[in-house]
Amino acid sequence: MIVCSCNAISDTDIHAAIDWMRAADPRTIITPGKVYHALGKRPDCGGCMPLFLSTMRKNDNLEVPAELRGLRETLRKRKSHT
Ligand code: FES
């Protein structure tokens, strides 16, 4: 299904870009801008953004893995206990 008609970006393209970015860097924050960039495109009218975001949110790889979330806080607590 085409999500962004200005750039002919499909939901499959978005999921592939997210999966690729997550595999390349488990800690990266994935944004719509990064998805466009990974696909070699730039947003134009922005009319697709609500559907673009909802498509992104359906991908299980969108969020940083739980074991990496709060890492800075965990490290700070460990330092304060030593
Ligand atoms: S429909 Fe996506 S930028 Fe226009």
mmCIF file of C-alpha atoms and ligand atoms in Angstrom:
data_model
loop_
_atom_site.group_PDB
_atom_site.id
_atom_site.type_symbol
_atom_site.label_atom_id
_atom_site.label_comp_id
_atom_site.label_asym_id
_atom_site.label_seq_id
_atom_site.Cartn_x
_atom_site.Cartn_y
_atom_site.Cartn_z
ATOM 1 C CA MET A 1 0.000 0.000 0.000
ATOM 2 C CA ILE A 2 1.331 3.449 -0.929
ATOM 3 C CA VAL A 3 1.715 5.624 2.192
ATOM 4 C CA CYS A 4 3.442 8.667 0.685
ATOM 5 C CA SER A 5 2.099 9.465 -2.756
ATOM 6 C CA CYS A 6 4.581 12.327 -3.347
ATOM 7 C CA ASN A 7 7.483 9.881 -3.108
ATOM 8 C CA ALA A 8 5.747 6.578 -3.907
ATOM 9 C CA ILE A 9 6.780 5.145 -0.529
ATOM 10 C CA SER A 10 4.899 2.009 0.470
ATOM 11 C CA ASP A 11 4.313 0.490 3.880
ATOM 12 C CA THR A 12 6.728 -2.276 2.846
ATOM 13 C CA ASP A 13 9.419 0.343 2.153
ATOM 14 C CA ILE A 14 8.878 1.919 5.576
ATOM 15 C CA HIS A 15 9.084 -1.426 7.392
ATOM 16 C CA ALA A 16 12.207 -2.414 5.450
ATOM 17 C CA ALA A 17 13.901 0.884 6.327
ATOM 18 C CA ILE A 18 13.023 0.531 10.024
ATOM 19 C CA ASP A 19 14.219 -3.077 10.131
ATOM 20 C CA TRP A 20 17.466 -2.108 8.401
ATOM 21 C CA MET A 21 18.126 0.813 10.761
ATOM 22 C CA ARG A 22 17.402 -1.288 13.853
ATOM 23 C CA ALA A 23 19.702 -4.068 12.629
ATOM 24 C CA ALA A 24 22.448 -1.522 11.905
ATOM 25 C CA ASP A 25 22.157 0.198 15.296
ATOM 26 C CA PRO A 26 20.050 -1.252 18.140
ATOM 27 C CA ARG A 27 20.193 2.054 20.045
ATOM 28 C CA THR A 28 19.169 4.459 17.299
ATOM 29 C CA ILE A 29 16.061 6.566 17.624
ATOM 30 C CA ILE A 30 14.095 6.054 14.417
ATOM 31 C CA THR A 31 12.212 9.106 13.178
ATOM 32 C CA PRO A 32 10.176 9.736 10.024
ATOM 33 C CA GLY A 33 13.024 11.927 8.775
ATOM 34 C CA LYS A 34 15.483 9.068 9.162
ATOM 35 C CA VAL A 35 13.134 6.734 7.287
ATOM 36 C CA TYR A 36 12.884 9.212 4.403
ATOM 37 C CA HIS A 37 16.653 9.628 4.423
ATOM 38 C CA ALA A 38 17.239 5.857 4.456
ATOM 39 C CA LEU A 39 14.983 5.574 1.426
ATOM 40 C CA GLY A 40 16.845 8.383 -0.334
ATOM 41 C CA LYS A 41 13.768 10.642 -0.319
ATOM 42 C CA ARG A 42 12.573 13.859 1.261
ATOM 43 C CA PRO A 43 9.072 14.711 2.465
ATOM 44 C CA ASP A 44 7.206 17.102 0.206
ATOM 45 C CA CYS A 45 3.638 18.069 1.140
ATOM 46 C CA GLY A 46 3.602 16.282 4.507
ATOM 47 C CA GLY A 47 0.040 15.115 3.966
ATOM 48 C CA CYS A 48 1.090 11.519 4.527
ATOM 49 C CA MET A 49 2.562 12.118 7.984
ATOM 50 C CA PRO A 50 -0.351 10.721 10.073
ATOM 51 C CA LEU A 51 -0.434 7.518 7.991
ATOM 52 C CA PHE A 52 3.373 7.445 7.826
ATOM 53 C CA LEU A 53 3.597 7.589 11.631
ATOM 54 C CA SER A 54 0.865 4.999 12.193
ATOM 55 C CA THR A 55 2.632 2.681 9.736
ATOM 56 C CA MET A 56 5.905 3.178 11.610
ATOM 57 C CA ARG A 57 4.218 2.427 14.957
ATOM 58 C CA LYS A 58 3.084 -0.971 13.655
ATOM 59 C CA ASN A 59 6.709 -2.078 13.327
ATOM 60 C CA ASP A 60 8.022 -4.038 16.330
ATOM 61 C CA ASN A 61 11.538 -2.733 15.619
ATOM 62 C CA LEU A 62 10.571 0.929 15.986
ATOM 63 C CA GLU A 63 11.385 1.211 19.680
ATOM 64 C CA VAL A 64 14.809 0.886 21.203
ATOM 65 C CA PRO A 65 15.023 -2.600 22.762
ATOM 66 C CA ALA A 66 13.891 -2.648 26.402
ATOM 67 C CA GLU A 67 17.279 -3.795 27.658
ATOM 68 C CA LEU A 68 18.848 -0.634 26.219
ATOM 69 C CA ARG A 69 16.226 1.828 27.463
ATOM 70 C CA GLY A 70 17.191 3.662 30.611
ATOM 71 C CA LEU A 71 20.778 2.541 30.200
ATOM 72 C CA ARG A 72 22.144 5.938 31.221
ATOM 73 C CA GLU A 73 20.013 5.939 34.381
ATOM 74 C CA THR A 74 21.100 2.391 35.225
ATOM 75 C CA LEU A 75 24.759 3.310 34.790
ATOM 76 C CA ARG A 76 24.317 6.446 36.942
ATOM 77 C CA LYS A 77 22.737 4.375 39.741
ATOM 78 C CA ARG A 78 25.547 1.841 39.577
ATOM 79 C CA LYS A 79 28.142 4.606 39.886
ATOM 80 C CA SER A 80 26.390 6.095 42.904
ATOM 81 C CA HIS A 81 26.473 2.704 44.665
ATOM 82 C CA THR A 82 30.246 2.289 44.227
HETATM 83 S S1 FES B 1 2.288 12.453 0.508
HETATM 84 FE FE1 FES B 1 4.134 12.212 1.608
HETATM 85 S S2 FES B 1 5.147 14.088 1.396
HETATM 86 FE FE2 FES B 1 3.342 14.327 0.196
#
